[in-house]
Short mmCIF file of C-alpha atoms and ligand atoms in Angstrom, two decimals:
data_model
loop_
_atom_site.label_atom_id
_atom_site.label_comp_id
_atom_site.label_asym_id
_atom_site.label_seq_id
_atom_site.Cartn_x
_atom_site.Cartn_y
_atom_site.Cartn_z
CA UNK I 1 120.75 14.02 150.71
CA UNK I 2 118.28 12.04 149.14
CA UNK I 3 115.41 14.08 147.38
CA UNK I 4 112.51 12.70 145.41
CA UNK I 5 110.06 14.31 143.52
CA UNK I 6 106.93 12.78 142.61
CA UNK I 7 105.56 14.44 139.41
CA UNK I 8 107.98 14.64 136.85
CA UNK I 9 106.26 17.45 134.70
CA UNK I 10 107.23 20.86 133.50
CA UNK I 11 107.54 22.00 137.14
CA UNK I 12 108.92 18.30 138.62
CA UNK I 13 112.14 17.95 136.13
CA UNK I 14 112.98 21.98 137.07
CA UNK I 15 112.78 20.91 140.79
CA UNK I 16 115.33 18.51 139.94
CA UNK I 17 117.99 20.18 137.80
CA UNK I 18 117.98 23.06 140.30
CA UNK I 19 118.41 20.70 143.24
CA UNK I 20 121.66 19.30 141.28
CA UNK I 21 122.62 22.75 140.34
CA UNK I 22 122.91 23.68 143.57
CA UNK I 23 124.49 20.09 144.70
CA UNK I 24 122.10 19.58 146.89
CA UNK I 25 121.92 15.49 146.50
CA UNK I 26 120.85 12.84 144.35
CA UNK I 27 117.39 12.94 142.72
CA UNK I 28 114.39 10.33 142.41
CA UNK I 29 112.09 11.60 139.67
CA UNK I 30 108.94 9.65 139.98
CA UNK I 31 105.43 9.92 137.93
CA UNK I 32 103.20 7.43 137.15
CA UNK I 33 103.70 8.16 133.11
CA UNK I 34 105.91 5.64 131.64
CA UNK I 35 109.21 7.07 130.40
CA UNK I 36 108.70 10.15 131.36
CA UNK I 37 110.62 10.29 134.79
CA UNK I 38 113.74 8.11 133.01
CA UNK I 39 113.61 10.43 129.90
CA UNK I 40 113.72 13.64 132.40
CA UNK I 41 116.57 12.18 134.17
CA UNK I 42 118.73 10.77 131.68
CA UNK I 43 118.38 14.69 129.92
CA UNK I 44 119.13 16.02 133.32
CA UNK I 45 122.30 13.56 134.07
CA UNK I 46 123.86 14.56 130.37
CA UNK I 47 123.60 18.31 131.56
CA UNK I 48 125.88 17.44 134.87
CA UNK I 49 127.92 15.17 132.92
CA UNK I 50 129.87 17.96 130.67
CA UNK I 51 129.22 20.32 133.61
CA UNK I 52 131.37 17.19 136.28
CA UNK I 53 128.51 17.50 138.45
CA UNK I 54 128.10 14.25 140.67
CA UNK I 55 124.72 14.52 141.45
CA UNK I 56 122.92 11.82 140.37
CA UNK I 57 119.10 11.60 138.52
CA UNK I 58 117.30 7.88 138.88
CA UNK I 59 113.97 7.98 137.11
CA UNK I 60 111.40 5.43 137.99
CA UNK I 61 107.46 4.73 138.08
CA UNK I 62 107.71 2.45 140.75
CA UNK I 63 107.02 4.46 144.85
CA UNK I 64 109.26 1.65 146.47
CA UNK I 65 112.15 3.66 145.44
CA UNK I 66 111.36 6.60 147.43
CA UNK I 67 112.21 4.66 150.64
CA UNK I 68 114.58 6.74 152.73
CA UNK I 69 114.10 10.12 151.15
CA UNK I 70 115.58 13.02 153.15
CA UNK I 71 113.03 15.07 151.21
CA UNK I 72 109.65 14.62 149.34
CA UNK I 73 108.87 17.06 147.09
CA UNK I 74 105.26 16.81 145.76
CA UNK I 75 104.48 18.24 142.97
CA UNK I 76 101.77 15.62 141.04
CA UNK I 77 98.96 17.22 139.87
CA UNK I 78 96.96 19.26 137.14
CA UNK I 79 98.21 22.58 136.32
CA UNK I 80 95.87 26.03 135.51
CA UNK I 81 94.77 26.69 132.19
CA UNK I 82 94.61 30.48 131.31
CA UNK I 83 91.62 31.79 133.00
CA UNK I 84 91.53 29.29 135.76
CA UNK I 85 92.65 30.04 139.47
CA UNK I 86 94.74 27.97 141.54
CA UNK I 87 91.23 26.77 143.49
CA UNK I 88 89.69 25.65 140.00
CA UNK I 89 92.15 22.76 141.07
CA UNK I 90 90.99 22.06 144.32
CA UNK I 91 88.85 18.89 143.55
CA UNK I 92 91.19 16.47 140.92
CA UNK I 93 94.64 17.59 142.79
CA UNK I 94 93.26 16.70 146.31
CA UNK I 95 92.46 12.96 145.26
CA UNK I 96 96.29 13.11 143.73
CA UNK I 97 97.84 14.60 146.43
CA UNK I 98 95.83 12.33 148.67
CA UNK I 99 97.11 9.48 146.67
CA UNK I 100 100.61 10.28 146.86
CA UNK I 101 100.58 11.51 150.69
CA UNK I 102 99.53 7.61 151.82
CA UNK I 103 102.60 6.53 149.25
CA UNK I 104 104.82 9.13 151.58
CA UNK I 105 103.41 7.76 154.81
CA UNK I 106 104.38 4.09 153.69
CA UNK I 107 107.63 4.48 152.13
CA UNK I 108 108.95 7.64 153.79
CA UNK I 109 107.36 8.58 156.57
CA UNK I 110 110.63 10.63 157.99
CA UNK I 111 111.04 12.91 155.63
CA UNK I 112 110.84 16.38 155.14
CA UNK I 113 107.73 16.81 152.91
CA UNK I 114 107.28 20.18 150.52
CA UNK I 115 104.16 20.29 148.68
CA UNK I 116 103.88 22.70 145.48
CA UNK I 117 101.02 21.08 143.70
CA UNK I 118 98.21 23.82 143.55
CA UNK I 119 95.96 25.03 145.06
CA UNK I 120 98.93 25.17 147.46
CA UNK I 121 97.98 26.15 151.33
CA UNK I 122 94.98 23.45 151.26
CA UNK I 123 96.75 20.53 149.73
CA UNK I 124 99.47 21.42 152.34
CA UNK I 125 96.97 21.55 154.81
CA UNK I 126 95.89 17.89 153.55
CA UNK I 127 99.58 16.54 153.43
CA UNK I 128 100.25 17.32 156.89
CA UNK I 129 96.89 15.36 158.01
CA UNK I 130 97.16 12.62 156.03
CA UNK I 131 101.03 11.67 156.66
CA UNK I 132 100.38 12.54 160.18
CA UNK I 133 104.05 14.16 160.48
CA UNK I 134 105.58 16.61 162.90
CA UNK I 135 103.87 20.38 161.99
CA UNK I 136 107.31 21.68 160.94
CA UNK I 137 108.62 18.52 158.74
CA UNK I 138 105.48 19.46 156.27
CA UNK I 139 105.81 22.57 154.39
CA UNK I 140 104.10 24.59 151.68
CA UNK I 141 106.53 26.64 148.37
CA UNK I 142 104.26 28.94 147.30
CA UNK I 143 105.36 32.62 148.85
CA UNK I 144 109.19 31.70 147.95
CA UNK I 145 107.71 32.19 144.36
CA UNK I 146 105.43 35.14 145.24
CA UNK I 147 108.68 36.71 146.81
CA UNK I 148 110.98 35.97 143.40
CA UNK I 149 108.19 37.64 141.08
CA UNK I 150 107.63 40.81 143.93
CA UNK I 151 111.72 41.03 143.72
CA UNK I 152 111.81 41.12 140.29
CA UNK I 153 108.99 44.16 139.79
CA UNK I 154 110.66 46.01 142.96
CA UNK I 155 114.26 45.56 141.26
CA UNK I 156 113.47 46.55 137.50
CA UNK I 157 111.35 49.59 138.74
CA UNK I 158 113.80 51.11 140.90
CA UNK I 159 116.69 49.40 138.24
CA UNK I 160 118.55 48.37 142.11
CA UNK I 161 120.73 45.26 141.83
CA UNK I 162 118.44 42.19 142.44
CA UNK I 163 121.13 41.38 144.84
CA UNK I 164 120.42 44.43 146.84
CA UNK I 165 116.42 42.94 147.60
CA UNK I 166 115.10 42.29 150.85
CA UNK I 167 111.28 41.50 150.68
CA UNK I 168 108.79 39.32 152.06
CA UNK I 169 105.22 37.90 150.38
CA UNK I 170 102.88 36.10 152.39
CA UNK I 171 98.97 35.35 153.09
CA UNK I 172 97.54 32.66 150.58
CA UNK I 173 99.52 31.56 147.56
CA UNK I 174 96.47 32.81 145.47
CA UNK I 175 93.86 35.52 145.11
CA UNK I 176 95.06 36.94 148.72
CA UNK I 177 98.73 36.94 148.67
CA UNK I 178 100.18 39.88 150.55
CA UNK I 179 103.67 40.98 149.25
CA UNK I 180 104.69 43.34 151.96
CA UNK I 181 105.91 46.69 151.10
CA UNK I 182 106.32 47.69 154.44
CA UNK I 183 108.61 44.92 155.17
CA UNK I 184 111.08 45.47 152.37
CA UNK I 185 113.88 47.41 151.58
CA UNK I 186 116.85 48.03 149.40
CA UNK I 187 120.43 47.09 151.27
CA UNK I 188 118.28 47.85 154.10
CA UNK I 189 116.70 51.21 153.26
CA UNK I 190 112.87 50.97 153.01
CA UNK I 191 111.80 50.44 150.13
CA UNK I 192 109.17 53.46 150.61
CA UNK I 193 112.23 55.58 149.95
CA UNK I 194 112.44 54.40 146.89
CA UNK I 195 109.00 54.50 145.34
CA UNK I 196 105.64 56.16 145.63
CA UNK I 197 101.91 55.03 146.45
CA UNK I 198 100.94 54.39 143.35
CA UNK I 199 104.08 51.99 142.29
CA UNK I 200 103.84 50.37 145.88
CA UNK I 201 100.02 49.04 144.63
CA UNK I 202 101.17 48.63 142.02
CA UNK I 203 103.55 46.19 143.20
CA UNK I 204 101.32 44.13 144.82
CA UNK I 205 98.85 43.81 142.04
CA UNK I 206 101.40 42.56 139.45
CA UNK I 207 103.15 40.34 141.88
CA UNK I 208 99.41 38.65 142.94
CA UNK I 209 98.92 38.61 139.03
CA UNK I 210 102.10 37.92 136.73
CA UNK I 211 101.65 33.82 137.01
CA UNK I 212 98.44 33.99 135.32
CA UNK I 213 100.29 35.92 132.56
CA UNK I 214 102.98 33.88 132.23
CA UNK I 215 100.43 30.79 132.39
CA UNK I 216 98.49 32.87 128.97
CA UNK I 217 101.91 33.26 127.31
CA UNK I 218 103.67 29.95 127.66
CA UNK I 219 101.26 27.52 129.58
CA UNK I 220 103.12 27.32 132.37
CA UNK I 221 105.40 28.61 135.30
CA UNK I 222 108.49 26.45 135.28
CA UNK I 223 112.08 27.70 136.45
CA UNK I 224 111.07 30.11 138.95
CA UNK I 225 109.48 27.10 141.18
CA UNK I 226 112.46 25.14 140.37
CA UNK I 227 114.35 27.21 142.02
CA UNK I 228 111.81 28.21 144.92
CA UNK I 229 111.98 24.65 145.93
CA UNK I 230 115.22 24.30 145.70
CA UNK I 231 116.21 27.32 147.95
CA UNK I 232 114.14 25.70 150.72
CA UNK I 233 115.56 23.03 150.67
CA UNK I 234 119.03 24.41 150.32
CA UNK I 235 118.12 26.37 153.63
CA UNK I 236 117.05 23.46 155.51
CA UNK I 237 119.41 20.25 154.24
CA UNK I 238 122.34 22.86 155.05
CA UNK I 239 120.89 24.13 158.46
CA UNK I 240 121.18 28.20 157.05
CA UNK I 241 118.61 29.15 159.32
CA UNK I 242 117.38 31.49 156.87
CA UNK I 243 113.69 33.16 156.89
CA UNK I 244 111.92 32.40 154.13
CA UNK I 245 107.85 32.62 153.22
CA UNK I 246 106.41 29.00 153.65
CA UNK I 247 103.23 27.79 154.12
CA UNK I 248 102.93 26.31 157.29
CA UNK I 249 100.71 25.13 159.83
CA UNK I 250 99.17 27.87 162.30
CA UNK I 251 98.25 27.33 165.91
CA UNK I 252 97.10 30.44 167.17
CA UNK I 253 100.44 32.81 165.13
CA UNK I 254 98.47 35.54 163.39
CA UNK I 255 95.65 34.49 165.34
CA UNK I 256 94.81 31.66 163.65
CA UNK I 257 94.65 28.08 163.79
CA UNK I 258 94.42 24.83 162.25
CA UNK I 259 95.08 26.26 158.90
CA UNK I 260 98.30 26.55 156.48
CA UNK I 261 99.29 29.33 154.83
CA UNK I 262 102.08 31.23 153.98
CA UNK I 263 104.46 33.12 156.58
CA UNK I 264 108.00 33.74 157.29
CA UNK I 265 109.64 30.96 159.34
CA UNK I 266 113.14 29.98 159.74
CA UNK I 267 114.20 26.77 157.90
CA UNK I 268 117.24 25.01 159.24
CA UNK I 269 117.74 21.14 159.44
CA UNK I 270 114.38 20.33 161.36
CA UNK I 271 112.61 21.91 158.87
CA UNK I 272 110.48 24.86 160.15
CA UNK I 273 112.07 25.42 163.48
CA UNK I 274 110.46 29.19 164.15
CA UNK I 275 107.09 31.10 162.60
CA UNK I 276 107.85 34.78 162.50
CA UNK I 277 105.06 36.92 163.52
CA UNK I 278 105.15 40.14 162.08
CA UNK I 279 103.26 43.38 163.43
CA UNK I 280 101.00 44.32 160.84
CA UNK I 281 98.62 47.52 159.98
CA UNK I 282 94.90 46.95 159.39
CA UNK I 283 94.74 46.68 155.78
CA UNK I 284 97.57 43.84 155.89
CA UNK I 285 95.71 42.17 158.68
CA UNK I 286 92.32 42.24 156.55
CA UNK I 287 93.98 40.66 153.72
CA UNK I 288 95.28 38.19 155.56
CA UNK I 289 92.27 37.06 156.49
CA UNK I 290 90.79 36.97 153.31
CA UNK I 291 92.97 34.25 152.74
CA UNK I 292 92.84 32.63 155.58
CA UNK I 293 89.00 32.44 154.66
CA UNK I 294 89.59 31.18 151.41
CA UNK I 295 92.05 28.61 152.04
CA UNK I 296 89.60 27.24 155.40
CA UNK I 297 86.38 26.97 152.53
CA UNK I 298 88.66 25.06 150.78
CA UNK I 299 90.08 22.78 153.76
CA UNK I 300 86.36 21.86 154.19
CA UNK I 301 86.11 20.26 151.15
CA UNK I 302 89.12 18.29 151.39
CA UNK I 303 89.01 14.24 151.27
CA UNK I 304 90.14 13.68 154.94
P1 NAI N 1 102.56 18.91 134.58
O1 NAI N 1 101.26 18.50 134.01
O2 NAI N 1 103.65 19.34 133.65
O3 NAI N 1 103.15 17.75 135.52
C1 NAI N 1 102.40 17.09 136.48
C2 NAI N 1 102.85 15.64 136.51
O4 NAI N 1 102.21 14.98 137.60
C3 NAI N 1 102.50 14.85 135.24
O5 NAI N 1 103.69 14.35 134.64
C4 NAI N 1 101.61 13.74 135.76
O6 NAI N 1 101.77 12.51 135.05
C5 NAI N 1 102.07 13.62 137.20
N1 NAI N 1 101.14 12.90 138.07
C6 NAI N 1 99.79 13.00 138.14
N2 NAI N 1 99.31 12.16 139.07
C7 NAI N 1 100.37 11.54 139.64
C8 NAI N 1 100.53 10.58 140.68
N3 NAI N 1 99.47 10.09 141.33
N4 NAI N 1 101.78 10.18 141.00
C9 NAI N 1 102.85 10.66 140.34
N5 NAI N 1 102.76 11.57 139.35
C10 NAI N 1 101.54 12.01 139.00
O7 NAI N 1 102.23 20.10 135.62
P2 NAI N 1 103.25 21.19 136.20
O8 NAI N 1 103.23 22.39 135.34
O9 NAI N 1 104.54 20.51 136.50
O10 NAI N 1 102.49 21.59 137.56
C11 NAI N 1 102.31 20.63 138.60
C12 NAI N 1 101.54 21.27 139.74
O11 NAI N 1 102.34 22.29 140.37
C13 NAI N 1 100.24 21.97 139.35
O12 NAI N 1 99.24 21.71 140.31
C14 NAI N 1 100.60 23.44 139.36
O13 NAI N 1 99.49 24.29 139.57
C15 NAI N 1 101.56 23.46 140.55
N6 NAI N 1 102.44 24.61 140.62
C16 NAI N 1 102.62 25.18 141.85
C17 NAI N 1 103.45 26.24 142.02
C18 NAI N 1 103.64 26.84 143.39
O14 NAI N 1 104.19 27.92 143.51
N7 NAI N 1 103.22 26.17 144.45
C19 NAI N 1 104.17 26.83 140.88
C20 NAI N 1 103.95 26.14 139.63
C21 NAI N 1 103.10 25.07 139.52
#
């Protein structure tokens, strides 16, 4: 496979090592800072050297090179500063992601597009129009990372093997995410079995919260979305078929339409070949659409 990541910042250059971790292809790292991309890479290609992995990093400035990508994984863009949300973005990383999403349309028009660049389910939204590709070849990471934090908090509270995990996170990769207690369990035993009401909120408030504390410690959130991304695509390049939160364009599932935001959907080689729609209880329902409000105010003030 050939994957190429446009940004190669603090979140870009994890993308990439845990694409060739898991021998997934070869890597383009592209960013419109001079040496930054071919730095990245050549640090990245020492690591698989002693390791005798034969994935291969090319860094480059130049958007030629990302002609024939199997994947494009956009993640150019301005990060949060502590105190900001992921909408305080909205303006400067739409006329990025705009930017790159007409260099995707010319050079690599075919391929299967994941957007992480915040705020996440509107700049997905805007990918999808402006490359003008088939609803399930342009996809959204944002609950893949919601779902790694909510696994975390469920596995060192009820000190269960991470391994053991089963959850799901969706709604808006923001101020409205909905990690779903009722939909997650411990080698299959509800997870309700295993803790109370007050750790179950509890749950959900850290989980919606913890990025903005990691942001206040250390600036940024950096491995865990390496990884996120690099699961998806795992899942689709290697047709697992394997359900995982993505944001992805709704006509009518949930009851809404012409929006993106996160759900479960299986991702095998066509990208997002099913949306799951799960039966949920008022209170989920509500805060689904509180998202779905927030992330349609934002659509409308998208450059399209
Ligand atoms: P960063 O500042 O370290 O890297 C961003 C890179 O994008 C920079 O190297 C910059 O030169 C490059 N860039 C800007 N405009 C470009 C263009 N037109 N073409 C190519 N490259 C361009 O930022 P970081 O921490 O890597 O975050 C990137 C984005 O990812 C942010 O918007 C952040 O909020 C988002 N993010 C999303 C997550 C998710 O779950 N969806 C998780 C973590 C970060």
């Amino acid at each position: 496979m050939n994957i190429s990541i446009i940004g190669s910042g603090r979140v870009g250059s994890s993308v990439a090592l845990n694409c060739c971790m898991r021998e997934l292809g070869d890597v383009l790292l592209l960013d419109i800072v001079e040496g930054l991309p071919q730095g990245e890479s050549m640090d990245i290609n020492h690591q698989l050297a002693e390791l005798g992995n034969d994935c291969h990093v090319k860094g480059s400035n130049d958007y030629q090179d990302m002609k024939k990508s199997d994947f494009v994984v956009i993640v150019a863009g301005i990060g949060r500063k502590p105190g900001m949300t992921r909408m305080d973005l909205l303006k400067t990383n739409a006329g990025i992601v705009k930017d790159v999403c007409n260099k995707v349309r010319t050079y690599s028009p075919e391929s299967i597009v994941i957007v992480v660049t915040n705020p996440l389910d509107p700049l997905t939204y805007l990918a999808l129009k402006i490359i003008n590709s088939d609803k399930g070849k342009v996809m959204g990471m944002g609950g893949m990372l919601d779902l790694s934090r909510f696994k975390e908090y469920i596995s060192s509270t009820t000190r269960m093997s991470r391994s053991s995990i089963q959850a799901m996170v969706i709604g808006e990769h923001g101020e409205n995410m909905l990690p779903l207690v009722r939909f997650s369990s411990i080698s299959g035993i509800p997870l309700s079995s295993f803790i109370n009401n007050v750790q179950s909120s509890e749950f959900v408030t850290k989980t919606r919260n913890v990025a903005a504390e990691v942001i206040s410690l250390k600036g940024a959130t950096v491995y865990a979305p390496g990884n996120a991304v690099s699961a998806m695509i795992d899942a689709i390049s290697r047709n697992r078929r394997k359900i995982l939160p993505v944001s992805a364009f709704l006509e009518g599932e949930y009851g809404y339409s012409n929006v993106c935001l996160g759900v479960p959907c299986v991702l095998g080689s066509n990208g997002i070949e099913k949306i799951i729609e799960l039966d949920l209880n008022q209170e989920e329902k509500e805060m689904l659409t509180n998202g779905v409000e927030s992330v349609k105010t934002a659509i409308r003030e998208l450059p399209i």
